[in-house]
C-alpha cells in the first residue's frame, strides 16, 4: 500500500467510487439507446444506429471535457494531474465522467428521432454543439455555477427553486425538444406519408428493442440514485420511486396499448423519465401514478404525433423525452408537496416556469443549429442513399454481411 492510499480520507475515496459506479451504469445506458434504435429502424439502417451513437458518445466526451463541464461548473482540467487529483482523489474529474453521461444523452435522444434519413457528419456536428455548448449552458443555470441567475427568479416568483433531482427536464425534456426541430426540418422518411395518408414503416427487431429498454431501465438506477453525488447523501426512496414509476409505466402501457410490445417496453422508459425530477421527494405511490400517467401520455401522444400531426419521429423521442420530461418537471411540483405525502420544499409555479424555460431554450437552440446546418451543408441523405439505407450509403456494409453476399 503506498503512502497516498494510507493518508487519503476514506470519505473522498468512497465518493469517487460511488460516482464512478454511477457513471459506469449510466454509460451502459448508451448501449440501451443503441439497441432501442436498432430494433426500431429497418435492417438497412441498423449499422448506422450503432456507429452514430458510439461516435456521438466519443465526440461528447471530448467537447464536454474541454468546453462543456467548464461552462457548467467553472472547473477546467487543463492543468497538471497533481492539481486535478487535489486533496479529494480527483472527485471533480470523476464528477465530470458522471455528468458527461448525462450530456451525451442529448445526441443519443435526438438520434432516435432523425433515424434512417439524416446525414452522418452534420448530425455529429450538431451533437457536439449540444453536448459542448447548449446543454452545459442550461445545466449551469439549474445545477451549476450560474444557478443564481435563474433559480433566484424562480424562487421569487414561485417561492422555491426549480427542483430537478436527476434530469427529467434538464436532460430528457431538453433532448426531446431539441429533437423536434431536427425532425421537422428533415421531413418524413420516403414512403411514410403518401398523398396525405399514413403508411407506417415496419420495425426490424422486437427482441433488440426489448433489450434496449432493459439495459436503459437497469442503468437508470445509476442515473437517479447516484445523482446524490456523495455516498452520505444516498437515498433509498430514490431507488424505490424509480422502480415504482417504471412498473407504473409498464402496466399503464400494457392496458392503454392493448398489449403492444413496443409501447410496453417504452412505457417503462416513460415512467423512468417522468420520475427523475421528483424521485427524491415523492411518495412511492405518487411515483407509480407519475409513471402511469407518463406512459399514457406516450401511447396516445405517439399516435397523435404520427397520425394526426404527421411528424415522422421514428422512436417518438419528442413525446417520450420532450413531453414526458416536461410532465416529470411538473409532476414534481404536484406530488412532491407535503399535501400528497411528499417531502415538500417544491413549488408548482416554479416547476412550471422551469419546465417552460427548458422548452423555449431547446426549441430556439434546435431550430438555430439545424436551420443553419440545413441551409449550409444539408442534413438529409439524398433519395438514392436513403432508399439504399444508411448502412450501405454511409458505412459501406450492412448489418448482415453474409446475407448481402448471398
Coordinates of C-alpha atoms in Angstrom, one line a residue:
X1 CA 0.0 0.0 0.0
X2 CA 1.5 3.3 -1.0
X3 CA 1.6 6.5 1.1
X4 CA -1.2 8.2 -0.8
X5 CA -3.7 5.5 -0.2
X6 CA -2.8 5.4 3.5
X7 CA -3.4 9.1 4.0
X8 CA -6.4 9.6 1.8
X9 CA -9.6 10.3 3.7
X10 CA -12.0 7.4 3.3
X11 CA -14.9 9.8 2.6
X12 CA -13.2 11.2 -0.5
X13 CA -12.4 7.7 -1.8
X14 CA -15.9 6.5 -1.1
X15 CA -17.4 9.4 -3.0
X16 CA -15.1 8.8 -6.0
X17 CA -16.1 5.1 -6.1
X18 CA -19.8 6.0 -5.7
X19 CA -19.7 8.4 -8.6
X20 CA -17.6 6.1 -10.8
X21 CA -20.0 3.2 -10.3
X22 CA -22.9 5.5 -11.2
X23 CA -21.0 6.8 -14.3
X24 CA -20.5 3.2 -15.5
X25 CA -24.1 2.4 -15.0
X26 CA -25.2 5.5 -17.0
X27 CA -22.6 4.8 -19.6
X28 CA -24.1 1.4 -20.1
X29 CA -27.4 3.1 -20.8
X30 CA -26.0 4.2 -24.1
X31 CA -26.0 0.6 -25.2
X32 CA -29.7 0.7 -24.4
X33 CA -30.2 3.8 -26.6
X34 CA -28.4 1.9 -29.4
X35 CA -30.4 -1.3 -29.2
X36 CA -33.7 0.5 -28.8
X37 CA -32.9 2.4 -32.0
X38 CA -31.5 -0.7 -33.8
X39 CA -34.7 -2.7 -33.0
X40 CA -37.0 0.1 -34.2
X41 CA -35.4 1.1 -37.5
X42 CA -35.3 -1.2 -40.6
X43 CA -32.5 -3.6 -41.2
X44 CA -30.8 -1.4 -43.7
X45 CA -30.2 1.3 -41.0
X46 CA -29.1 -0.8 -38.1
X47 CA -25.3 -0.4 -38.5
X48 CA -25.8 3.4 -38.8
X49 CA -27.6 3.5 -35.4
X50 CA -24.8 1.6 -33.7
X51 CA -22.0 3.7 -35.2
X52 CA -23.9 7.0 -34.8
X53 CA -24.5 6.6 -31.0
X54 CA -20.9 5.4 -30.3
X55 CA -19.5 8.3 -32.3
X56 CA -21.8 10.8 -30.6
X57 CA -20.6 9.4 -27.2
X58 CA -17.0 9.8 -28.2
X59 CA -17.3 13.4 -29.5
X60 CA -19.4 14.3 -26.5
X61 CA -16.6 13.0 -24.2
X62 CA -14.1 15.4 -25.8
X63 CA -16.2 18.5 -26.1
X64 CA -17.7 18.2 -22.6
X65 CA -14.2 17.7 -21.1
X66 CA -12.8 20.8 -22.9
X67 CA -15.8 23.1 -23.0
X68 CA -19.0 21.8 -21.5
X69 CA -18.0 21.0 -18.0
X70 CA -16.1 24.3 -17.6
X71 CA -19.2 26.1 -18.8
X72 CA -21.5 24.3 -16.4
X73 CA -19.4 24.2 -13.3
X74 CA -16.4 26.6 -13.9
X75 CA -13.9 23.7 -13.5
X76 CA -11.2 23.1 -16.1
X77 CA -8.9 20.1 -16.3
X78 CA -6.2 21.8 -18.4
X79 CA -3.8 21.7 -15.5
X80 CA -1.3 19.2 -14.1
X81 CA -2.6 15.9 -12.8
X82 CA -1.5 16.7 -9.2
X83 CA -3.9 19.7 -9.3
X84 CA -6.7 17.6 -10.9
X85 CA -6.4 15.0 -8.1
X86 CA -6.3 17.7 -5.4
X87 CA -6.9 16.5 -1.9
X88 CA -10.1 14.5 -2.7
X89 CA -8.7 11.8 -5.0
X90 CA -10.0 13.5 -8.2
X91 CA -13.6 13.9 -7.2
X92 CA -14.2 16.7 -9.7
X93 CA -12.9 14.7 -12.7
X94 CA -15.0 11.7 -11.6
X95 CA -17.9 14.1 -11.3
X96 CA -17.2 15.1 -14.9
X97 CA -17.3 11.4 -16.0
X98 CA -20.7 11.0 -14.3
X99 CA -22.2 14.2 -15.7
X100 CA -20.7 13.5 -19.2
X101 CA -23.0 10.5 -19.3
X102 CA -26.0 12.9 -18.9
X103 CA -24.7 15.4 -21.5
X104 CA -24.1 12.5 -24.0
X105 CA -27.8 11.5 -23.7
X106 CA -28.7 14.6 -25.7
X107 CA -27.4 13.4 -29.1
X108 CA -28.4 9.9 -28.2
X109 CA -32.0 11.0 -27.7
X110 CA -32.0 13.0 -30.9
X111 CA -30.6 10.1 -32.8
X112 CA -33.8 8.1 -32.5
X113 CA -36.0 10.9 -33.9
X114 CA -33.9 11.5 -37.0
X115 CA -33.1 7.9 -37.8
X116 CA -32.9 6.5 -41.4
X117 CA -32.6 9.7 -43.3
X118 CA -30.0 12.0 -41.6
X119 CA -26.5 12.7 -42.9
X120 CA -23.8 11.4 -40.6
X121 CA -21.3 14.2 -40.1
X122 CA -23.8 17.1 -39.9
X123 CA -25.5 15.2 -37.1
X124 CA -22.2 14.6 -35.3
X125 CA -21.6 18.3 -35.6
X126 CA -25.0 19.1 -34.1
X127 CA -24.4 16.7 -31.3
X128 CA -21.1 18.3 -30.5
X129 CA -22.7 21.7 -30.3
X130 CA -25.4 20.5 -28.0
X131 CA -23.2 18.5 -25.7
X132 CA -20.4 21.1 -25.6
X133 CA -22.4 24.4 -25.5
X134 CA -26.2 24.3 -25.4
X135 CA -26.8 21.7 -22.8
X136 CA -24.0 22.8 -20.4
X137 CA -25.3 26.4 -20.6
X138 CA -28.8 25.3 -19.4
X139 CA -27.1 22.9 -16.9
X140 CA -25.2 25.8 -15.4
X141 CA -28.4 27.7 -14.8
X142 CA -30.2 24.8 -13.0
X143 CA -27.4 22.8 -11.3
X144 CA -24.1 24.6 -12.0
X145 CA -22.2 27.8 -11.5
X146 CA -24.9 30.2 -12.8
X147 CA -27.7 28.8 -10.7
X148 CA -28.5 32.2 -9.1
X149 CA -29.3 33.8 -12.4
X150 CA -32.4 31.6 -13.0
X151 CA -33.1 29.9 -9.7
X152 CA -33.4 33.2 -7.8
X153 CA -36.0 34.3 -10.3
X154 CA -38.0 31.1 -9.8
X155 CA -37.8 31.4 -6.1
X156 CA -39.0 35.0 -6.1
X157 CA -42.0 34.1 -8.4
X158 CA -42.9 30.7 -7.0
X159 CA -41.5 30.6 -3.5
X160 CA -39.0 27.8 -4.2
X161 CA -36.2 26.9 -6.6
X162 CA -36.8 24.7 -9.6
X163 CA -36.3 21.1 -8.5
X164 CA -35.0 18.6 -10.9
X165 CA -33.1 15.9 -9.0
X166 CA -32.0 13.7 -11.8
X167 CA -32.9 15.5 -15.1
X168 CA -36.5 14.9 -16.2
X169 CA -36.2 18.5 -17.6
X170 CA -32.5 19.3 -17.7
X171 CA -31.7 16.1 -19.7
X172 CA -34.8 14.5 -21.2
X173 CA -37.0 17.4 -21.9
X174 CA -34.1 19.4 -23.4
X175 CA -33.2 16.4 -25.5
X176 CA -36.7 15.7 -26.8
X177 CA -37.5 19.4 -27.6
X178 CA -34.1 19.7 -29.3
X179 CA -35.0 16.8 -31.5
X180 CA -38.4 18.2 -32.6
X181 CA -36.8 20.9 -34.9
X182 CA -34.5 18.3 -36.4
X183 CA -37.4 16.0 -37.2
X184 CA -39.5 18.8 -38.7
X185 CA -36.7 20.2 -40.8
X186 CA -35.7 16.8 -42.1
X187 CA -39.2 15.9 -43.0
X188 CA -40.7 12.3 -43.1
X189 CA -38.9 9.3 -44.4
X190 CA -39.6 8.2 -48.0
X191 CA -42.9 6.4 -48.2
X192 CA -44.0 7.2 -44.6
X193 CA -46.8 9.5 -45.8
X194 CA -48.1 9.2 -49.3
X195 CA -50.7 11.7 -50.7
X196 CA -51.6 12.6 -47.1
X197 CA -52.2 9.1 -45.9
X198 CA -50.1 7.4 -43.3
X199 CA -48.1 4.2 -44.2
X200 CA -46.3 3.0 -41.0
X201 CA -42.9 1.5 -41.8
X202 CA -42.2 -1.8 -40.1
X203 CA -39.6 -2.1 -37.3
X204 CA -36.9 -4.7 -37.6
X205 CA -36.4 -6.4 -34.3
X206 CA -38.6 -6.6 -31.2
X207 CA -36.0 -8.5 -29.1
X208 CA -33.4 -5.8 -29.8
X209 CA -36.0 -3.1 -28.9
X210 CA -36.8 -5.0 -25.7
X211 CA -33.1 -5.5 -24.9
X212 CA -32.5 -1.7 -25.3
X213 CA -35.4 -1.0 -22.9
X214 CA -34.0 -3.4 -20.3
X215 CA -30.5 -2.0 -20.5
X216 CA -31.8 1.5 -20.1
X217 CA -34.0 0.5 -17.2
X218 CA -31.2 -1.2 -15.2
X219 CA -28.8 1.7 -15.8
X220 CA -31.4 4.2 -14.8
X221 CA -30.9 3.3 -11.1
X222 CA -27.3 4.7 -11.5
X223 CA -28.8 7.7 -13.3
X224 CA -31.2 8.5 -10.5
X225 CA -29.7 7.1 -7.3
X226 CA -26.1 8.3 -7.9
X227 CA -27.3 11.8 -8.7
X228 CA -26.9 12.3 -4.9
X229 CA -23.3 13.0 -5.8
X230 CA -21.9 11.8 -2.4
X231 CA -22.3 8.5 -0.6
X232 CA -23.6 10.1 2.5
X233 CA -26.5 11.7 0.6
X234 CA -27.7 8.5 -1.0
X235 CA -31.5 8.0 -0.6
X236 CA -33.3 4.7 -0.7
X237 CA -36.5 6.5 -1.6
X238 CA -35.0 7.4 -5.0
X239 CA -34.4 3.8 -5.8
X240 CA -37.9 2.6 -4.9
X241 CA -39.6 5.6 -6.6
X242 CA -37.6 4.8 -9.8
X243 CA -38.8 1.2 -9.6
X244 CA -42.5 2.2 -8.9
X245 CA -42.5 4.7 -11.7
X246 CA -41.1 2.1 -14.1
X247 CA -43.7 -0.6 -13.3
X248 CA -46.4 2.0 -13.4
X249 CA -45.4 2.9 -16.9
X250 CA -45.3 -0.8 -17.9
X251 CA -48.7 -1.6 -16.6
X252 CA -50.4 1.5 -17.9
X253 CA -48.9 0.9 -21.4
X254 CA -50.0 -2.7 -21.3
X255 CA -53.6 -1.6 -20.8
X256 CA -53.6 1.5 -23.0
X257 CA -51.9 -0.1 -25.9
X258 CA -53.7 -3.4 -25.7
X259 CA -50.5 -5.5 -25.1
X260 CA -48.4 -3.8 -27.8
X261 CA -44.7 -4.9 -27.0
X262 CA -43.2 -1.7 -28.4
X263 CA -45.4 0.5 -26.1
X264 CA -44.9 -1.8 -23.1
X265 CA -41.1 -1.5 -23.3
X266 CA -41.2 2.2 -24.0
X267 CA -43.7 2.5 -21.2
X268 CA -41.0 1.5 -18.7
X269 CA -38.8 4.3 -20.1
X270 CA -41.7 6.8 -19.9
X271 CA -42.1 6.1 -16.2
X272 CA -38.4 6.4 -15.5
X273 CA -38.1 9.7 -17.5
X274 CA -41.0 11.3 -15.6
X275 CA -39.8 10.4 -12.1
X276 CA -36.3 11.7 -12.5
X277 CA -37.2 15.2 -11.3
X278 CA -39.1 14.3 -8.2
X279 CA -37.6 10.9 -7.3
X280 CA -36.1 12.2 -4.1
X281 CA -39.2 13.8 -2.7
X282 CA -42.3 11.8 -3.9
X283 CA -44.1 9.0 -2.1
X284 CA -43.7 5.7 -3.9
X285 CA -47.4 5.5 -4.8
X286 CA -47.2 9.0 -6.3
X287 CA -44.2 7.8 -8.3
X288 CA -46.3 4.9 -9.6
X289 CA -49.0 7.3 -10.6
X290 CA -46.5 9.7 -12.2
X291 CA -45.1 6.8 -14.3
X292 CA -48.5 5.5 -15.3
X293 CA -49.6 9.0 -16.5
X294 CA -46.4 9.4 -18.4
X295 CA -46.9 6.1 -20.2
X296 CA -50.5 7.0 -21.2
X297 CA -49.1 10.3 -22.5
X298 CA -46.7 8.4 -24.7
X299 CA -49.2 5.8 -26.0
X300 CA -51.6 8.5 -27.1
X301 CA -49.0 11.2 -27.8
X302 CA -47.2 8.9 -30.2
X303 CA -50.4 8.3 -32.1
X304 CA -51.2 12.0 -32.3
X305 CA -47.7 12.9 -33.4
X306 CA -47.5 10.2 -36.1
X307 CA -51.1 10.1 -37.4
X308 CA -52.7 13.5 -36.7
X309 CA -49.7 15.8 -36.9
X310 CA -47.9 13.6 -39.4
X311 CA -44.5 14.1 -37.7
X312 CA -42.2 11.2 -38.6
X313 CA -40.3 10.9 -35.3
X314 CA -39.0 7.4 -35.7
X315 CA -38.7 6.4 -32.0
X316 CA -41.2 9.0 -30.7
X317 CA -38.5 10.9 -28.9
X318 CA -40.4 14.2 -28.8
X319 CA -43.4 12.7 -26.8
X320 CA -41.2 10.2 -24.9
X321 CA -38.4 12.5 -23.7
X322 CA -39.7 16.0 -24.6
X323 CA -43.3 16.0 -23.4
X324 CA -42.9 13.3 -20.7
X325 CA -39.7 15.0 -19.4
X326 CA -41.8 18.2 -19.1
X327 CA -44.5 16.2 -17.3
X328 CA -41.9 15.0 -14.9
X329 CA -40.9 18.5 -14.0
X330 CA -44.5 19.5 -13.4
X331 CA -45.2 16.2 -11.5
X332 CA -42.5 17.0 -9.0
X333 CA -44.4 20.2 -8.2
X334 CA -47.7 18.3 -7.8
X335 CA -46.6 15.1 -6.0
X336 CA -43.5 16.5 -4.2
X337 CA -45.5 18.6 -1.8
X338 CA -46.4 17.5 1.7
X339 CA -50.1 17.6 1.0
X340 CA -49.8 14.5 -1.2
X341 CA -47.3 12.7 1.0
X342 CA -44.2 14.2 -0.4
X343 CA -41.1 15.7 1.3
X344 CA -42.0 19.3 0.4
X345 CA -39.8 22.2 -0.5
X346 CA -41.1 22.5 -4.0
X347 CA -43.5 24.9 -5.7
X348 CA -45.8 24.1 -8.6
X349 CA -45.3 27.6 -10.0
X350 CA -41.5 27.2 -10.0
X351 CA -41.7 23.8 -11.6
X352 CA -44.0 25.1 -14.3
X353 CA -41.7 28.1 -15.0
X354 CA -38.6 25.9 -15.1
X355 CA -40.2 23.4 -17.4
X356 CA -41.4 26.1 -19.8
X357 CA -37.9 27.8 -19.8
X358 CA -36.4 24.5 -20.9
X359 CA -38.8 24.1 -23.7
X360 CA -38.2 27.6 -25.1
X361 CA -34.4 27.2 -24.7
X362 CA -34.4 23.9 -26.5
X363 CA -36.6 25.0 -29.4
X364 CA -34.6 28.1 -30.0
X365 CA -31.3 26.1 -30.0
X366 CA -32.7 23.3 -32.1
X367 CA -34.1 25.5 -34.9
X368 CA -31.0 27.6 -34.9
X369 CA -28.5 24.8 -35.2
X370 CA -30.4 22.6 -37.5
X371 CA -31.6 25.5 -39.6
X372 CA -28.0 26.7 -40.2
X373 CA -26.8 23.1 -41.0
X374 CA -29.7 22.5 -43.3
X375 CA -29.0 25.7 -45.3
X376 CA -25.3 25.1 -45.5
X377 CA -24.1 21.5 -45.6
X378 CA -27.5 19.9 -45.6
X379 CA -28.8 17.4 -43.1
X380 CA -30.7 14.8 -45.2
X381 CA -29.4 12.0 -47.3
X382 CA -30.2 12.2 -51.0
X383 CA -33.1 10.0 -52.1
X384 CA -30.9 7.2 -53.6
X385 CA -28.8 7.0 -50.4
X386 CA -31.9 6.9 -48.2
X387 CA -33.5 4.2 -50.4
X388 CA -30.4 2.0 -50.2
X389 CA -30.2 2.6 -46.5
X390 CA -27.8 4.5 -44.3
X391 CA -25.8 1.3 -43.6
X392 CA -24.6 0.9 -47.2
X393 CA -24.7 4.6 -48.1
X394 CA -22.6 5.8 -45.1
X395 CA -20.7 2.8 -43.8
X396 CA -20.5 0.5 -46.9
X397 CA -21.6 -2.6 -45.0
X398 CA -24.9 -4.0 -43.9
X399 CA -25.9 -5.5 -40.5
X400 CA -25.8 -9.0 -42.0
X401 CA -22.9 -9.1 -44.5
X402 CA -23.4 -12.8 -45.2
X403 CA -26.9 -12.1 -46.5
X404 CA -25.6 -9.3 -48.7
X405 CA -23.1 -11.7 -50.3
X406 CA -25.8 -14.3 -50.9

